[in-house]
Short mmCIF file of C-alpha atoms and ligand atoms in Angstrom, two decimals:
data_model
loop_
_atom_site.label_atom_id
_atom_site.label_comp_id
_atom_site.label_asym_id
_atom_site.label_seq_id
_atom_site.Cartn_x
_atom_site.Cartn_y
_atom_site.Cartn_z
CA UNK S 28 19.91 -39.17 10.54
CA UNK S 29 18.09 -37.95 7.45
CA UNK S 30 15.98 -34.83 7.78
CA UNK S 31 13.49 -35.17 4.93
CA UNK S 32 11.60 -31.93 5.55
CA UNK S 33 14.81 -29.88 5.30
CA UNK S 34 15.74 -31.64 2.04
CA UNK S 35 12.31 -30.91 0.56
CA UNK S 36 12.62 -27.25 1.59
CA UNK S 37 16.01 -27.03 -0.14
CA UNK S 38 14.65 -28.68 -3.30
CA UNK S 39 11.83 -26.12 -3.33
CA UNK S 40 14.32 -23.27 -3.03
CA UNK S 41 16.43 -24.68 -5.87
CA UNK S 42 13.31 -24.87 -8.06
CA UNK S 43 12.53 -21.19 -7.38
CA UNK S 44 16.02 -20.25 -8.43
CA UNK S 45 15.73 -22.30 -11.65
CA UNK S 46 12.46 -20.50 -12.48
CA UNK S 47 14.02 -17.03 -11.96
CA UNK S 48 11.69 -16.59 -8.98
CA UNK S 49 14.28 -16.43 -6.23
CA UNK S 50 13.97 -13.24 -4.18
CA UNK S 51 16.98 -11.43 -2.88
CA UNK S 52 17.20 -8.50 -0.52
CA UNK S 53 19.14 -5.44 -1.63
CA UNK S 54 21.20 -3.83 1.11
CA UNK S 55 20.53 -0.14 1.72
CA UNK S 56 23.00 2.14 3.48
CA UNK S 57 22.02 5.60 4.64
CA UNK S 58 18.60 7.17 4.15
CA UNK S 59 15.74 6.20 1.83
CA UNK S 60 15.25 8.65 -1.02
CA UNK S 61 15.49 9.25 -4.76
CA UNK S 62 19.25 8.72 -4.62
CA UNK S 63 20.35 5.80 -2.47
CA UNK S 64 23.30 3.56 -1.81
CA UNK S 65 22.24 -0.03 -2.55
CA UNK S 66 24.67 -2.94 -2.35
CA UNK S 67 27.42 -0.33 -2.14
CA UNK S 68 26.41 1.37 -5.41
CA UNK S 69 25.02 4.90 -5.71
CA UNK S 70 21.81 4.67 -7.77
CA UNK S 71 18.71 6.62 -8.65
CA UNK S 72 15.87 4.62 -7.15
CA UNK S 73 12.57 4.19 -8.96
CA UNK S 74 11.08 1.62 -6.65
CA UNK S 75 10.32 3.05 -3.24
CA UNK S 76 6.82 4.05 -2.16
CA UNK S 77 8.17 7.26 -0.62
CA UNK S 78 6.11 9.20 -3.17
CA UNK S 79 6.42 12.59 -1.50
CA UNK S 80 10.04 12.25 -0.39
CA UNK S 81 9.08 12.46 3.29
CA UNK S 82 10.99 9.40 4.58
CA UNK S 83 14.12 11.44 5.22
CA UNK S 84 12.60 14.92 5.28
CA UNK S 85 14.37 17.33 7.69
CA UNK S 86 11.07 18.30 9.36
CA UNK S 87 10.29 14.65 10.15
CA UNK S 88 13.82 14.04 11.37
CA UNK S 89 13.52 17.05 13.68
CA UNK S 90 10.17 15.74 14.96
CA UNK S 91 11.79 12.39 15.73
CA UNK S 92 14.66 14.06 17.62
CA UNK S 93 12.27 16.16 19.68
CA UNK S 94 9.96 13.24 20.49
CA UNK S 95 12.86 11.00 21.44
CA UNK S 96 13.83 13.35 24.26
CA UNK S 97 10.25 13.47 25.52
CA UNK S 98 9.13 9.85 25.27
CA UNK S 99 12.16 7.64 24.81
CA UNK S 100 12.18 4.73 22.42
CA UNK S 101 9.88 1.85 23.31
CA UNK S 102 6.12 1.96 23.90
CA UNK S 103 6.54 -0.64 26.63
CA UNK S 104 3.05 -2.13 26.45
CA UNK S 105 0.02 -2.72 24.26
CA UNK S 106 -2.48 0.10 23.67
CA UNK S 107 -5.04 -1.42 26.04
CA UNK S 108 -2.52 -1.76 28.88
CA UNK S 109 -0.31 1.32 29.30
CA UNK S 110 1.18 1.84 25.84
CA UNK S 111 -1.40 4.25 24.38
CA UNK S 112 0.63 7.46 24.31
CA UNK S 113 -0.72 10.98 23.81
CA UNK S 114 1.21 11.14 20.50
CA UNK S 115 -0.74 8.10 19.23
CA UNK S 116 -3.98 9.69 20.40
CA UNK S 117 -3.23 13.09 18.88
CA UNK S 118 -2.35 11.53 15.55
CA UNK S 119 -5.64 9.60 15.43
CA UNK S 120 -7.58 12.78 16.14
CA UNK S 121 -5.67 14.79 13.55
CA UNK S 122 -6.02 12.07 10.93
CA UNK S 123 -9.78 11.70 11.40
CA UNK S 124 -10.20 15.46 11.03
CA UNK S 125 -7.97 15.60 7.92
CA UNK S 126 -9.66 12.69 6.19
CA UNK S 127 -13.20 13.68 7.20
CA UNK S 128 -14.26 10.56 9.13
CA UNK S 129 -15.61 10.54 12.71
CA UNK S 130 -12.89 8.39 14.28
CA UNK S 131 -9.55 6.74 13.55
CA UNK S 132 -7.34 4.00 14.98
CA UNK S 133 -3.59 3.65 14.57
CA UNK S 134 -2.01 0.24 13.86
CA UNK S 135 1.63 -0.87 13.75
CA UNK S 136 1.39 -1.94 10.09
CA UNK S 137 -1.10 -2.03 7.24
CA UNK S 138 -0.89 -5.80 7.21
CA UNK S 139 -2.13 -5.92 10.80
CA UNK S 140 -4.83 -3.32 10.18
CA UNK S 141 -6.19 -5.44 7.34
CA UNK S 142 -6.21 -8.56 9.51
CA UNK S 143 -8.04 -6.55 12.18
CA UNK S 144 -10.74 -5.02 10.02
CA UNK S 145 -11.75 -8.15 8.15
CA UNK S 146 -11.75 -10.43 11.20
CA UNK S 147 -13.79 -8.03 13.34
CA UNK S 148 -16.38 -6.86 10.82
CA UNK S 149 -17.06 -10.20 9.16
CA UNK S 150 -17.24 -13.43 11.10
CA UNK S 151 -17.52 -17.04 10.01
CA UNK S 152 -21.09 -16.52 8.86
CA UNK S 153 -20.32 -13.51 6.72
CA UNK S 154 -19.00 -13.13 3.19
CA UNK S 155 -16.13 -11.03 1.86
CA UNK S 156 -16.13 -9.85 -1.77
CA UNK S 157 -12.70 -8.93 -3.05
CA UNK S 158 -11.10 -7.60 -6.23
CA UNK S 159 -8.74 -10.25 -7.65
CA UNK S 160 -5.83 -7.79 -7.68
CA UNK S 161 -6.14 -6.77 -4.03
CA UNK S 162 -3.02 -6.71 -1.89
CA UNK S 163 -1.87 -10.03 -0.40
CA UNK S 164 -2.57 -8.84 3.15
CA UNK S 165 -6.28 -8.53 2.28
CA UNK S 166 -6.32 -12.09 0.95
CA UNK S 167 -4.71 -13.37 4.15
CA UNK S 168 -7.11 -11.30 6.26
CA UNK S 169 -10.14 -12.74 4.47
CA UNK S 170 -8.85 -16.26 5.06
CA UNK S 171 -8.20 -15.56 8.73
CA UNK S 172 -11.74 -14.21 9.16
CA UNK S 173 -13.21 -17.60 8.34
CA UNK S 174 -15.85 -15.85 6.23
CA UNK S 175 -16.86 -17.05 2.79
CA UNK S 176 -14.42 -15.46 0.37
CA UNK S 177 -15.49 -14.52 -3.16
CA UNK S 178 -13.17 -12.81 -5.57
CA UNK S 179 -14.26 -10.93 -8.68
CA UNK S 180 -12.08 -10.22 -11.74
CA UNK S 181 -10.29 -6.87 -11.48
CA UNK S 182 -12.82 -4.00 -11.47
CA UNK S 183 -15.59 -6.17 -13.01
CA UNK S 184 -18.48 -4.80 -11.01
CA UNK S 185 -21.13 -6.78 -12.88
CA UNK S 186 -19.54 -9.94 -11.52
CA UNK S 187 -19.37 -8.43 -8.05
CA UNK S 188 -23.04 -7.52 -8.28
CA UNK S 189 -24.11 -11.06 -9.17
CA UNK S 190 -21.98 -12.46 -6.33
CA UNK S 191 -23.62 -10.04 -3.90
CA UNK S 192 -27.10 -10.87 -5.17
CA UNK S 193 -26.48 -14.61 -4.77
CA UNK S 194 -25.09 -14.34 -1.24
CA UNK S 195 -27.18 -15.58 1.68
CA UNK S 196 -24.69 -14.11 4.20
CA UNK S 197 -25.90 -11.71 6.84
CA UNK S 198 -22.76 -9.59 7.10
CA UNK S 199 -21.26 -8.68 3.75
CA UNK S 200 -18.11 -6.70 3.12
CA UNK S 201 -16.70 -5.48 -0.18
CA UNK S 202 -12.95 -4.85 -0.08
CA UNK S 203 -10.78 -3.18 -2.69
CA UNK S 204 -7.40 -1.57 -3.02
CA UNK S 205 -8.19 2.04 -3.75
CA UNK S 206 -5.08 2.65 -5.85
CA UNK S 207 -3.90 -0.74 -7.09
CA UNK S 208 -0.31 -1.25 -6.03
CA UNK S 209 0.99 -3.16 -9.06
CA UNK S 210 -1.12 -1.55 -11.82
CA UNK S 211 -1.43 2.06 -10.66
CA UNK S 212 -5.14 2.35 -11.51
CA UNK S 213 -7.85 3.66 -9.18
CA UNK S 214 -10.93 1.71 -8.03
CA UNK S 215 -14.40 3.00 -9.01
CA UNK S 216 -15.24 4.12 -5.48
CA UNK S 217 -18.74 5.52 -6.03
CA UNK S 218 -19.85 2.51 -8.09
CA UNK S 219 -18.58 0.21 -5.32
CA UNK S 220 -20.48 2.30 -2.79
CA UNK S 221 -23.66 2.01 -4.89
CA UNK S 222 -23.33 -1.78 -4.71
CA UNK S 223 -22.58 -1.71 -1.00
CA UNK S 224 -25.73 0.34 -0.41
CA UNK S 225 -27.91 -1.81 -2.65
CA UNK S 226 -26.77 -5.01 -0.94
CA UNK S 227 -26.38 -3.65 2.58
CA UNK S 228 -22.64 -4.32 2.78
CA UNK S 229 -19.63 -2.64 4.33
CA UNK S 230 -17.14 -1.13 1.88
CA UNK S 231 -13.49 -1.32 2.96
CA UNK S 232 -11.06 0.78 0.91
CA UNK S 233 -7.33 0.12 1.27
CA UNK S 234 -5.68 3.36 0.17
CA UNK S 235 -2.09 2.36 0.95
CA UNK S 236 -0.85 4.10 -2.21
CA UNK S 237 -3.32 6.96 -2.61
CA UNK S 238 -3.09 8.60 0.79
CA UNK S 239 -0.83 11.64 0.66
CA UNK S 240 -0.90 11.66 -3.14
CA UNK S 241 -4.47 11.85 -4.50
CA UNK S 242 -6.99 14.62 -3.86
CA UNK S 243 -4.78 17.19 -2.05
CA UNK S 244 -3.26 14.35 -0.06
CA UNK S 245 -6.57 13.17 1.39
CA UNK S 246 -6.42 10.05 -0.76
CA UNK S 247 -8.84 8.44 -3.15
CA UNK S 248 -12.08 8.54 -1.15
CA UNK S 249 -14.95 10.42 -2.80
CA UNK S 250 -17.14 12.88 -0.90
CA UNK S 251 -19.92 10.31 -0.76
CA UNK S 252 -17.58 7.65 0.61
CA UNK S 253 -16.34 10.08 3.24
CA UNK S 254 -19.89 10.73 4.41
CA UNK S 255 -21.04 7.10 4.37
CA UNK S 256 -21.24 5.11 7.62
CA UNK S 257 -20.58 1.92 5.71
CA UNK S 258 -17.21 3.02 4.28
CA UNK S 259 -14.07 2.11 6.19
CA UNK S 260 -10.89 3.76 5.01
CA UNK S 261 -7.31 2.55 5.44
CA UNK S 262 -4.20 4.64 4.90
CA UNK S 263 -0.81 3.06 5.40
CA UNK S 264 1.84 5.35 6.79
CA UNK S 265 5.09 3.83 5.56
CA UNK S 266 4.53 4.90 1.95
CA UNK S 267 3.74 8.52 1.01
CA UNK S 268 3.58 9.47 4.71
CA UNK S 269 7.21 8.40 4.95
CA UNK S 270 7.07 6.84 8.43
CA UNK S 271 5.52 3.51 9.49
CA UNK S 272 2.18 2.07 10.53
CA UNK S 273 -1.36 2.37 9.26
CA UNK S 274 -4.57 4.07 10.30
CA UNK S 275 -8.19 3.04 9.88
CA UNK S 276 -10.85 5.77 9.73
CA UNK S 277 -14.55 4.97 10.04
CA UNK S 278 -17.78 5.39 11.97
CA UNK S 279 -17.06 5.62 15.72
CA UNK S 280 -18.76 2.27 16.38
CA UNK S 281 -16.59 0.51 13.80
CA UNK S 282 -13.51 1.96 15.48
CA UNK S 283 -14.82 0.93 18.91
CA UNK S 284 -15.44 -2.57 17.58
CA UNK S 285 -11.79 -2.75 16.52
CA UNK S 286 -10.55 -1.53 19.91
CA UNK S 287 -12.71 -4.11 21.69
CA UNK S 288 -12.14 -7.10 19.45
CA UNK S 289 -9.24 -6.83 17.00
CA UNK S 290 -6.55 -9.30 18.00
CA UNK S 291 -3.86 -7.65 15.81
CA UNK S 292 -4.56 -4.48 17.81
CA UNK S 293 -4.97 -5.91 21.29
CA UNK S 294 -2.23 -8.52 21.44
CA UNK S 295 0.73 -6.51 20.24
CA UNK S 296 2.96 -3.83 21.71
CA UNK S 297 2.08 -0.30 20.59
CA UNK S 298 4.39 1.22 18.00
CA UNK S 299 7.00 3.58 19.50
CA UNK S 300 5.27 6.88 20.32
CA UNK S 301 8.05 8.80 18.60
CA UNK S 302 6.77 7.36 15.32
CA UNK S 303 3.35 8.86 16.06
CA UNK S 304 5.05 12.21 16.69
CA UNK S 305 6.72 11.88 13.27
CA UNK S 306 3.31 11.05 11.78
CA UNK S 307 1.84 14.26 13.18
CA UNK S 308 4.58 16.19 11.39
CA UNK S 309 4.08 14.07 8.26
CA UNK S 310 0.38 14.95 8.26
CA UNK S 311 1.31 18.65 8.38
CA UNK S 312 3.68 18.16 5.45
CA UNK S 313 1.02 16.27 3.48
CA UNK S 314 -1.55 18.99 4.16
CA UNK S 315 0.90 21.64 2.97
CA UNK S 316 2.28 19.38 0.23
CA UNK S 317 0.80 20.94 -2.92
CA UNK S 318 4.25 21.70 -4.34
CA UNK S 319 5.42 18.12 -3.78
CA UNK S 320 2.31 16.75 -5.50
CA UNK S 321 2.75 19.18 -8.39
CA UNK S 322 6.36 18.00 -8.87
CA UNK S 323 5.12 14.41 -8.84
CA UNK S 324 2.48 15.18 -11.49
CA UNK S 325 5.11 16.78 -13.67
CA UNK S 326 7.39 13.70 -13.37
CA UNK S 327 4.48 11.40 -14.28
CA UNK S 328 3.80 13.41 -17.45
CA UNK S 329 7.49 13.49 -18.38
CA UNK S 330 7.83 9.71 -17.89
CA UNK S 331 4.72 8.85 -19.91
CA UNK S 332 5.66 11.12 -22.80
CA UNK S 333 9.22 9.77 -22.73
CA UNK S 334 8.28 6.08 -22.80
CA UNK S 335 5.31 6.28 -25.19
CA UNK S 336 7.09 4.65 -28.19
CA UNK S 337 9.08 2.02 -26.29
CA UNK S 338 9.06 -1.51 -27.81
CA UNK S 339 10.57 -3.58 -24.98
CA UNK S 340 7.58 -2.99 -22.75
CA UNK S 341 4.27 -1.18 -22.52
CA UNK S 342 3.34 1.35 -19.87
CA UNK S 343 0.05 0.52 -18.21
CA UNK S 344 -2.68 3.13 -18.24
CA UNK S 345 -1.93 5.00 -15.01
CA UNK S 346 -1.83 8.64 -14.02
CA UNK S 347 -0.49 7.88 -10.55
CA UNK S 348 3.10 7.64 -9.25
CA UNK S 349 2.96 3.88 -9.98
CA UNK S 350 3.96 3.51 -13.63
CA UNK S 351 4.23 -0.21 -14.45
CA UNK S 352 6.16 -1.10 -17.59
CA UNK S 353 4.85 -4.55 -18.55
CA UNK S 354 7.50 -6.74 -20.18
CA UNK S 355 5.93 -10.23 -20.06
CA UNK S 356 8.19 -13.14 -19.11
CA UNK S 357 9.84 -13.23 -15.70
CA UNK S 358 13.31 -13.74 -17.18
CA UNK S 359 12.93 -10.78 -19.59
CA UNK S 360 11.80 -8.43 -16.85
CA UNK S 361 14.76 -9.50 -14.72
CA UNK S 362 17.14 -8.97 -17.64
CA UNK S 363 15.94 -5.39 -18.27
CA UNK S 364 16.09 -4.60 -14.58
CA UNK S 365 19.66 -5.91 -14.40
CA UNK S 366 20.67 -4.00 -17.51
CA UNK S 367 19.55 -0.74 -15.89
CA UNK S 368 21.85 -1.14 -12.89
CA UNK S 369 25.11 -0.29 -14.71
CA UNK S 370 23.32 2.93 -15.76
CA UNK S 371 22.94 3.71 -12.05
CA UNK S 372 19.20 3.01 -12.12
CA UNK S 373 17.35 0.81 -9.65
CA UNK S 374 14.03 -0.55 -10.97
CA UNK S 375 13.37 -4.06 -9.68
CA UNK S 376 11.36 -6.58 -11.68
CA UNK S 377 8.02 -7.67 -10.23
CA UNK S 378 7.28 -11.28 -11.09
CA UNK S 379 4.74 -13.99 -10.38
CA UNK S 380 3.15 -14.65 -7.95
CA UNK S 381 3.00 -10.94 -7.06
CA UNK S 382 1.53 -10.25 -10.54
CA UNK S 383 -0.26 -12.64 -12.95
CA UNK S 384 1.92 -14.93 -15.10
CA UNK S 385 3.03 -13.34 -18.36
CA UNK S 386 2.75 -9.80 -16.98
CA UNK S 387 6.14 -9.50 -15.26
CA UNK S 388 7.00 -5.85 -15.16
CA UNK S 389 9.22 -3.07 -14.03
CA UNK S 390 7.21 -1.32 -11.37
CA UNK S 391 8.52 2.20 -11.85
CA UNK S 392 7.54 4.48 -8.99
CA UNK S 393 8.05 8.21 -9.01
CA UNK S 394 8.68 10.53 -6.11
CA UNK S 395 8.58 14.26 -5.52
CA UNK S 396 12.19 13.76 -4.40
CA UNK S 397 13.21 12.94 -8.00
CA UNK S 398 14.43 15.70 -10.28
CA UNK S 399 13.45 16.08 -13.93
CA UNK S 400 17.02 15.00 -14.73
CA UNK S 401 16.50 11.72 -12.81
CA UNK S 402 13.40 10.97 -14.87
CA UNK S 403 15.18 11.88 -18.10
CA UNK S 404 18.01 9.51 -17.17
CA UNK S 405 15.62 6.56 -16.82
CA UNK S 406 13.79 7.38 -20.07
CA UNK S 407 17.07 7.60 -21.96
CA UNK S 408 18.43 4.34 -20.51
CA UNK S 409 15.27 2.42 -21.43
CA UNK S 410 15.49 3.74 -25.00
CA UNK S 411 19.16 2.66 -25.13
CA UNK S 412 18.07 -0.88 -24.19
CA UNK S 413 15.16 -0.90 -26.66
C1 PLP O 525 1.85 -1.93 1.52
C2 PLP O 525 0.43 -2.32 1.53
C3 PLP O 525 -0.18 -2.84 2.68
C4 PLP O 525 0.61 -3.19 3.91
O1 PLP O 525 0.98 -2.05 4.60
P1 PLP O 525 2.25 -2.12 5.57
O2 PLP O 525 2.09 -0.96 6.48
O3 PLP O 525 3.45 -2.04 4.69
O4 PLP O 525 2.16 -3.44 6.30
C5 PLP O 525 -1.53 -3.08 2.64
N1 PLP O 525 -2.26 -2.85 1.54
C6 PLP O 525 -1.71 -2.38 0.40
C7 PLP O 525 -2.56 -2.15 -0.79
C8 PLP O 525 -0.34 -2.11 0.36
O5 PLP O 525 0.21 -1.67 -0.75
#
């Protein structure tokens, strides 16, 4: 019997491989960090989002051990049944206080939080306005909402404004990455808020990469955004926070709306409470993390000075831990990435469709867990390849 669908799938996979677009998973042994064992090789890693080095921090490990003895492993049920543990609750309270919003809600992942927010706040008769470079989960969430979906070119607020002005929709929502994950630049938060106010829209800010790093760890929200009822803030907790999950902070009614209606919240088992206990410790470390953020700033400066004259690629304009080195063609980016491995350096290539065609890049990410010597090693290796 022929199985045509399987054959077509295999042909599609072969085509990806021919286009240098095949994705492969690297195998990590031991803990995440600046120095890791990947595919059996000890390397310095410049690709994790563990910007503060908290993923394997002794204080978080101790918090996990302590929580494990108190609450076991599994949550056992969804939040609205019997899975809402005091650790989850305490983290939400602590996060809302830290970030300066009235209420907060913990999700199992950022992907799910994004599905939840966009489907609850904007229905089929609404319209979502999104930056073209937003994270894929926000694109999927907008589609799932059934709302009209309008995208504006990256950070082009004049285009956004004309889209808003032309919209007949009752419920409008502007959504933007706060710190763009592949470019490292920061969204113009107050200008977006001006537009949201002028056109009576929600403003949803996905700060997956800024939380813990920007603004004493409080992330990229401005004071005005913090105080505004129309601003909804997302932090993901598997990046700088070093754990797992995501948390939405907003007006209490927005949070209540999510608890009542968000399917990615209601119809899923709560994350293990021990993770929430780790998050409480992570929040303490972030609050007291000035030294980590200072180390990060110093690495960013060292990297940018070191790579300024490089010919094989151009650093994008970023003063965040995301330092993309744009190379151009997929195959060239892959070649540079592979050439770094024998130097003991792990910097994967980011290709289409994650980034626009012709802008394949090394997405170099820096962490407080790096040393100045680690950064110097990468700078030197890239100059050797130049
Ligand atoms: C990583 C990321 C997410 C998804 O968060 P997870 O917790 O990893 O599911 C959402 N938005 C942005 C901008 C991200 O970078």
